[in-house]
Amino acid sequence: MHRSPEHVTRYLYAELGTTGSVDQGQHLVIKGRFKQKQIENVLRHYIAEYVACKTCKSGDTSLSKENSLSFIKCESCGSTRTVAAINKGFQAATKDRRRAERLAAGA
């Protein structure tokens, strides 16, 4: 995947709205209760946003940072695009959060 483990874990923590650590065996320990499907969806979104090339769909990309912008460069087709920084306070939209937002907007 050519990404640092710190980048992936920072994204996971931000999306899941939690914290965690890496134990001695290099296993990621996430605080909270999450279903496997939730973790899989977050990882799929990470790959789509920070790994896969939008032009040729290749996973052979590199992530670089210039000034305050992050770029993905595809090693297969040579295309380059910017990617958003990982926002610490962002939380993934879940059914419960969307329902609460709809109820709050309607009230």
Short mmCIF file of N, CA and C in Angstrom, two decimals:
data_model
loop_
_atom_site.label_atom_id
_atom_site.label_comp_id
_atom_site.label_asym_id
_atom_site.label_seq_id
_atom_site.Cartn_x
_atom_site.Cartn_y
_atom_site.Cartn_z
N MET A 1 0.82 -1.19 0.00
CA MET A 1 0.00 0.00 0.00
C MET A 1 0.87 1.26 0.00
N HIS A 2 2.12 1.16 0.34
CA HIS A 2 3.07 2.28 0.32
C HIS A 2 2.61 3.45 1.18
N ARG A 3 2.04 3.19 2.33
CA ARG A 3 1.64 4.25 3.26
C ARG A 3 2.20 3.92 4.63
N SER A 4 2.53 4.97 5.39
CA SER A 4 3.07 4.73 6.72
C SER A 4 1.95 4.23 7.63
N PRO A 5 2.27 3.33 8.54
CA PRO A 5 1.25 2.86 9.48
C PRO A 5 0.64 4.00 10.30
N GLU A 6 1.44 5.03 10.57
CA GLU A 6 0.93 6.18 11.35
C GLU A 6 -0.18 6.90 10.58
N HIS A 7 -0.04 7.03 9.27
CA HIS A 7 -1.04 7.71 8.45
C HIS A 7 -2.35 6.93 8.47
N VAL A 8 -2.26 5.62 8.32
CA VAL A 8 -3.46 4.78 8.30
C VAL A 8 -4.14 4.80 9.67
N THR A 9 -3.37 4.68 10.75
CA THR A 9 -3.97 4.68 12.08
C THR A 9 -4.57 6.04 12.41
N ARG A 10 -3.92 7.12 12.01
CA ARG A 10 -4.48 8.45 12.25
C ARG A 10 -5.83 8.60 11.55
N TYR A 11 -5.93 8.07 10.32
CA TYR A 11 -7.19 8.11 9.59
C TYR A 11 -8.26 7.27 10.29
N LEU A 12 -7.90 6.07 10.71
CA LEU A 12 -8.84 5.20 11.41
C LEU A 12 -9.38 5.87 12.68
N TYR A 13 -8.48 6.43 13.48
CA TYR A 13 -8.90 7.10 14.71
C TYR A 13 -9.84 8.26 14.41
N ALA A 14 -9.52 9.05 13.39
CA ALA A 14 -10.34 10.20 13.05
C ALA A 14 -11.72 9.77 12.55
N GLU A 15 -11.76 8.77 11.69
CA GLU A 15 -13.04 8.31 11.13
C GLU A 15 -13.92 7.64 12.18
N LEU A 16 -13.30 6.88 13.07
CA LEU A 16 -14.07 6.15 14.06
C LEU A 16 -14.34 6.99 15.31
N GLY A 17 -13.68 8.14 15.41
CA GLY A 17 -13.88 9.01 16.56
C GLY A 17 -13.37 8.40 17.84
N THR A 18 -12.22 7.76 17.79
CA THR A 18 -11.68 7.06 18.95
C THR A 18 -10.17 7.23 19.00
N THR A 19 -9.55 6.53 19.93
CA THR A 19 -8.09 6.50 20.04
C THR A 19 -7.67 5.05 20.12
N GLY A 20 -6.40 4.83 20.23
CA GLY A 20 -5.89 3.47 20.32
C GLY A 20 -4.40 3.47 20.46
N SER A 21 -3.81 2.31 20.27
CA SER A 21 -2.36 2.18 20.37
C SER A 21 -1.91 0.97 19.56
N VAL A 22 -0.60 0.83 19.44
CA VAL A 22 -0.01 -0.33 18.77
C VAL A 22 0.74 -1.11 19.85
N ASP A 23 0.40 -2.40 20.00
CA ASP A 23 1.03 -3.18 21.06
C ASP A 23 2.39 -3.70 20.62
N GLN A 24 3.03 -4.49 21.48
CA GLN A 24 4.39 -4.98 21.22
C GLN A 24 4.48 -5.86 19.98
N GLY A 25 3.41 -6.54 19.65
CA GLY A 25 3.39 -7.40 18.48
C GLY A 25 3.01 -6.66 17.21
N GLN A 26 3.02 -5.32 17.24
CA GLN A 26 2.65 -4.48 16.11
C GLN A 26 1.21 -4.67 15.68
N HIS A 27 0.31 -4.96 16.66
CA HIS A 27 -1.12 -5.08 16.40
C HIS A 27 -1.79 -3.79 16.82
N LEU A 28 -2.71 -3.33 16.02
CA LEU A 28 -3.45 -2.11 16.32
C LEU A 28 -4.56 -2.43 17.32
N VAL A 29 -4.60 -1.67 18.42
CA VAL A 29 -5.64 -1.83 19.44
C VAL A 29 -6.47 -0.55 19.42
N ILE A 30 -7.76 -0.69 19.08
CA ILE A 30 -8.66 0.46 18.98
C ILE A 30 -9.60 0.44 20.17
N LYS A 31 -9.71 1.59 20.84
CA LYS A 31 -10.62 1.68 21.99
C LYS A 31 -12.05 1.79 21.51
N GLY A 32 -12.93 0.99 22.09
CA GLY A 32 -14.34 1.02 21.73
C GLY A 32 -14.78 -0.29 21.12
N ARG A 33 -16.08 -0.34 20.84
CA ARG A 33 -16.65 -1.55 20.21
C ARG A 33 -17.03 -1.21 18.79
N PHE A 34 -16.46 -1.93 17.86
CA PHE A 34 -16.73 -1.71 16.45
C PHE A 34 -16.93 -3.05 15.78
N LYS A 35 -17.88 -3.08 14.86
CA LYS A 35 -18.10 -4.29 14.08
C LYS A 35 -17.05 -4.36 12.99
N GLN A 36 -16.76 -5.57 12.55
CA GLN A 36 -15.78 -5.79 11.50
C GLN A 36 -16.15 -4.99 10.25
N LYS A 37 -17.43 -4.96 9.92
CA LYS A 37 -17.91 -4.25 8.73
C LYS A 37 -17.59 -2.76 8.81
N GLN A 38 -17.69 -2.16 10.02
CA GLN A 38 -17.36 -0.74 10.19
C GLN A 38 -15.89 -0.48 9.86
N ILE A 39 -15.01 -1.32 10.37
CA ILE A 39 -13.57 -1.17 10.13
C ILE A 39 -13.28 -1.36 8.64
N GLU A 40 -13.91 -2.38 8.03
CA GLU A 40 -13.71 -2.63 6.60
C GLU A 40 -14.15 -1.42 5.77
N ASN A 41 -15.29 -0.82 6.10
CA ASN A 41 -15.78 0.34 5.35
C ASN A 41 -14.83 1.53 5.47
N VAL A 42 -14.29 1.75 6.65
CA VAL A 42 -13.35 2.85 6.85
C VAL A 42 -12.08 2.59 6.03
N LEU A 43 -11.59 1.35 6.05
CA LEU A 43 -10.38 1.02 5.27
C LEU A 43 -10.64 1.14 3.76
N ARG A 44 -11.83 0.74 3.31
CA ARG A 44 -12.17 0.89 1.88
C ARG A 44 -12.16 2.37 1.49
N HIS A 45 -12.73 3.22 2.35
CA HIS A 45 -12.77 4.65 2.07
C HIS A 45 -11.35 5.22 2.06
N TYR A 46 -10.50 4.77 2.97
CA TYR A 46 -9.10 5.21 3.00
C TYR A 46 -8.40 4.86 1.70
N ILE A 47 -8.59 3.63 1.24
CA ILE A 47 -7.95 3.20 0.00
C ILE A 47 -8.45 4.01 -1.18
N ALA A 48 -9.76 4.25 -1.24
CA ALA A 48 -10.32 5.03 -2.34
C ALA A 48 -9.80 6.47 -2.33
N GLU A 49 -9.62 7.04 -1.14
CA GLU A 49 -9.22 8.44 -1.03
C GLU A 49 -7.71 8.65 -1.07
N TYR A 50 -6.94 7.78 -0.41
CA TYR A 50 -5.51 8.01 -0.22
C TYR A 50 -4.59 7.02 -0.92
N VAL A 51 -5.14 6.01 -1.60
CA VAL A 51 -4.27 5.01 -2.24
C VAL A 51 -4.57 4.86 -3.72
N ALA A 52 -5.81 4.61 -4.09
CA ALA A 52 -6.16 4.29 -5.47
C ALA A 52 -6.07 5.51 -6.38
N CYS A 53 -5.54 5.29 -7.57
CA CYS A 53 -5.49 6.34 -8.60
C CYS A 53 -6.89 6.51 -9.19
N LYS A 54 -7.35 7.75 -9.27
CA LYS A 54 -8.69 8.02 -9.81
C LYS A 54 -8.73 7.82 -11.33
N THR A 55 -7.58 7.93 -11.98
CA THR A 55 -7.53 7.82 -13.44
C THR A 55 -7.52 6.37 -13.91
N CYS A 56 -6.56 5.58 -13.39
CA CYS A 56 -6.42 4.20 -13.88
C CYS A 56 -6.79 3.14 -12.84
N LYS A 57 -7.20 3.57 -11.64
CA LYS A 57 -7.62 2.67 -10.55
C LYS A 57 -6.49 1.82 -9.98
N SER A 58 -5.24 2.15 -10.30
CA SER A 58 -4.10 1.40 -9.80
C SER A 58 -3.85 1.73 -8.34
N GLY A 59 -3.31 0.77 -7.60
CA GLY A 59 -2.93 0.98 -6.22
C GLY A 59 -1.47 1.33 -6.07
N ASP A 60 -0.75 1.39 -7.19
CA ASP A 60 0.68 1.67 -7.19
C ASP A 60 0.89 3.19 -7.18
N THR A 61 0.65 3.81 -6.02
CA THR A 61 0.77 5.26 -5.90
C THR A 61 1.68 5.61 -4.73
N SER A 62 2.15 6.85 -4.74
CA SER A 62 2.95 7.33 -3.62
C SER A 62 2.32 8.62 -3.09
N LEU A 63 2.40 8.79 -1.79
CA LEU A 63 1.84 9.97 -1.13
C LEU A 63 2.99 10.88 -0.75
N SER A 64 2.91 12.14 -1.15
CA SER A 64 3.95 13.11 -0.81
C SER A 64 3.30 14.39 -0.32
N LYS A 65 4.09 15.16 0.42
CA LYS A 65 3.58 16.41 0.97
C LYS A 65 4.49 17.54 0.53
N GLU A 66 3.90 18.57 -0.08
CA GLU A 66 4.63 19.76 -0.49
C GLU A 66 3.94 20.96 0.13
N ASN A 67 4.68 21.74 0.90
CA ASN A 67 4.13 22.85 1.67
C ASN A 67 3.02 22.31 2.57
N SER A 68 1.80 22.73 2.41
CA SER A 68 0.72 22.23 3.26
C SER A 68 -0.22 21.31 2.50
N LEU A 69 0.10 20.98 1.26
CA LEU A 69 -0.75 20.12 0.44
C LEU A 69 -0.16 18.72 0.33
N SER A 70 -1.04 17.72 0.34
CA SER A 70 -0.64 16.33 0.12
C SER A 70 -1.05 15.93 -1.29
N PHE A 71 -0.16 15.18 -1.95
CA PHE A 71 -0.39 14.75 -3.32
C PHE A 71 -0.25 13.25 -3.43
N ILE A 72 -1.05 12.65 -4.32
CA ILE A 72 -0.89 11.25 -4.69
C ILE A 72 -0.39 11.24 -6.12
N LYS A 73 0.72 10.51 -6.35
CA LYS A 73 1.25 10.37 -7.70
C LYS A 73 1.18 8.91 -8.07
N CYS A 74 0.55 8.63 -9.20
CA CYS A 74 0.42 7.26 -9.69
C CYS A 74 1.70 6.85 -10.39
N GLU A 75 2.25 5.71 -10.00
CA GLU A 75 3.47 5.21 -10.62
C GLU A 75 3.16 4.52 -11.95
N SER A 76 1.90 4.12 -12.17
CA SER A 76 1.53 3.44 -13.41
C SER A 76 1.26 4.41 -14.55
N CYS A 77 0.37 5.39 -14.32
CA CYS A 77 -0.02 6.29 -15.42
C CYS A 77 0.58 7.69 -15.29
N GLY A 78 1.19 8.01 -14.14
CA GLY A 78 1.84 9.30 -13.97
C GLY A 78 0.91 10.43 -13.54
N SER A 79 -0.36 10.17 -13.33
CA SER A 79 -1.29 11.23 -12.93
C SER A 79 -1.03 11.64 -11.48
N THR A 80 -1.34 12.91 -11.18
CA THR A 80 -1.15 13.46 -9.84
C THR A 80 -2.43 14.16 -9.42
N ARG A 81 -2.78 14.03 -8.13
CA ARG A 81 -3.94 14.75 -7.61
C ARG A 81 -3.68 15.09 -6.14
N THR A 82 -4.39 16.10 -5.68
CA THR A 82 -4.28 16.47 -4.27
C THR A 82 -5.27 15.65 -3.45
N VAL A 83 -4.93 15.46 -2.19
CA VAL A 83 -5.82 14.78 -1.27
C VAL A 83 -6.00 15.65 -0.03
N ALA A 84 -7.13 15.52 0.61
CA ALA A 84 -7.43 16.31 1.80
C ALA A 84 -6.61 15.82 2.98
N ALA A 85 -6.31 16.74 3.87
CA ALA A 85 -5.63 16.36 5.11
C ALA A 85 -6.61 15.59 5.99
N ILE A 86 -6.07 14.77 6.87
CA ILE A 86 -6.92 14.01 7.79
C ILE A 86 -7.36 14.95 8.89
N ASN A 87 -8.68 15.10 9.04
CA ASN A 87 -9.24 15.96 10.07
C ASN A 87 -9.45 15.15 11.34
N LYS A 88 -8.83 15.59 12.42
CA LYS A 88 -8.92 14.83 13.67
C LYS A 88 -10.33 14.75 14.21
N GLY A 89 -11.10 15.82 14.09
CA GLY A 89 -12.42 15.84 14.69
C GLY A 89 -13.52 15.22 13.85
N PHE A 90 -13.21 14.81 12.64
CA PHE A 90 -14.22 14.27 11.75
C PHE A 90 -14.67 12.90 12.22
N GLN A 91 -15.97 12.65 12.13
CA GLN A 91 -16.50 11.33 12.45
C GLN A 91 -17.32 10.83 11.27
N ALA A 92 -17.19 9.56 11.00
CA ALA A 92 -17.91 8.97 9.88
C ALA A 92 -19.42 9.09 10.10
N ALA A 93 -20.14 9.27 9.02
CA ALA A 93 -21.60 9.35 9.09
C ALA A 93 -22.15 7.95 9.27
N THR A 94 -22.88 7.76 10.35
CA THR A 94 -23.51 6.48 10.60
C THR A 94 -25.02 6.68 10.54
N LYS A 95 -25.76 5.60 10.53
CA LYS A 95 -27.22 5.70 10.49
C LYS A 95 -27.74 6.49 11.68
N ASP A 96 -27.19 6.22 12.87
CA ASP A 96 -27.66 6.91 14.07
C ASP A 96 -27.38 8.41 14.00
N ARG A 97 -26.18 8.79 13.52
CA ARG A 97 -25.86 10.22 13.43
C ARG A 97 -26.72 10.91 12.39
N ARG A 98 -26.94 10.26 11.25
CA ARG A 98 -27.80 10.86 10.21
C ARG A 98 -29.23 11.02 10.72
N ARG A 99 -29.73 10.03 11.43
CA ARG A 99 -31.07 10.09 11.99
C ARG A 99 -31.16 11.24 12.99
N ALA A 100 -30.15 11.37 13.86
CA ALA A 100 -30.15 12.45 14.84
C ALA A 100 -30.09 13.82 14.16
N GLU A 101 -29.31 13.93 13.09
CA GLU A 101 -29.23 15.19 12.35
C GLU A 101 -30.57 15.53 11.70
N ARG A 102 -31.24 14.53 11.13
CA ARG A 102 -32.55 14.77 10.51
C ARG A 102 -33.57 15.21 11.55
N LEU A 103 -33.56 14.56 12.69
CA LEU A 103 -34.48 14.91 13.75
C LEU A 103 -34.21 16.32 14.27
N ALA A 104 -32.93 16.67 14.41
CA ALA A 104 -32.57 18.00 14.90
C ALA A 104 -32.94 19.07 13.88
N ALA A 105 -32.80 18.78 12.59
CA ALA A 105 -33.14 19.74 11.54
C ALA A 105 -34.65 19.91 11.43
N GLY A 106 -35.39 18.85 11.70
CA GLY A 106 -36.85 18.91 11.60
C GLY A 106 -37.51 19.53 12.82
N ALA A 107 -36.78 19.57 13.93
CA ALA A 107 -37.39 20.09 15.18
C ALA A 107 -37.29 21.60 15.29
#
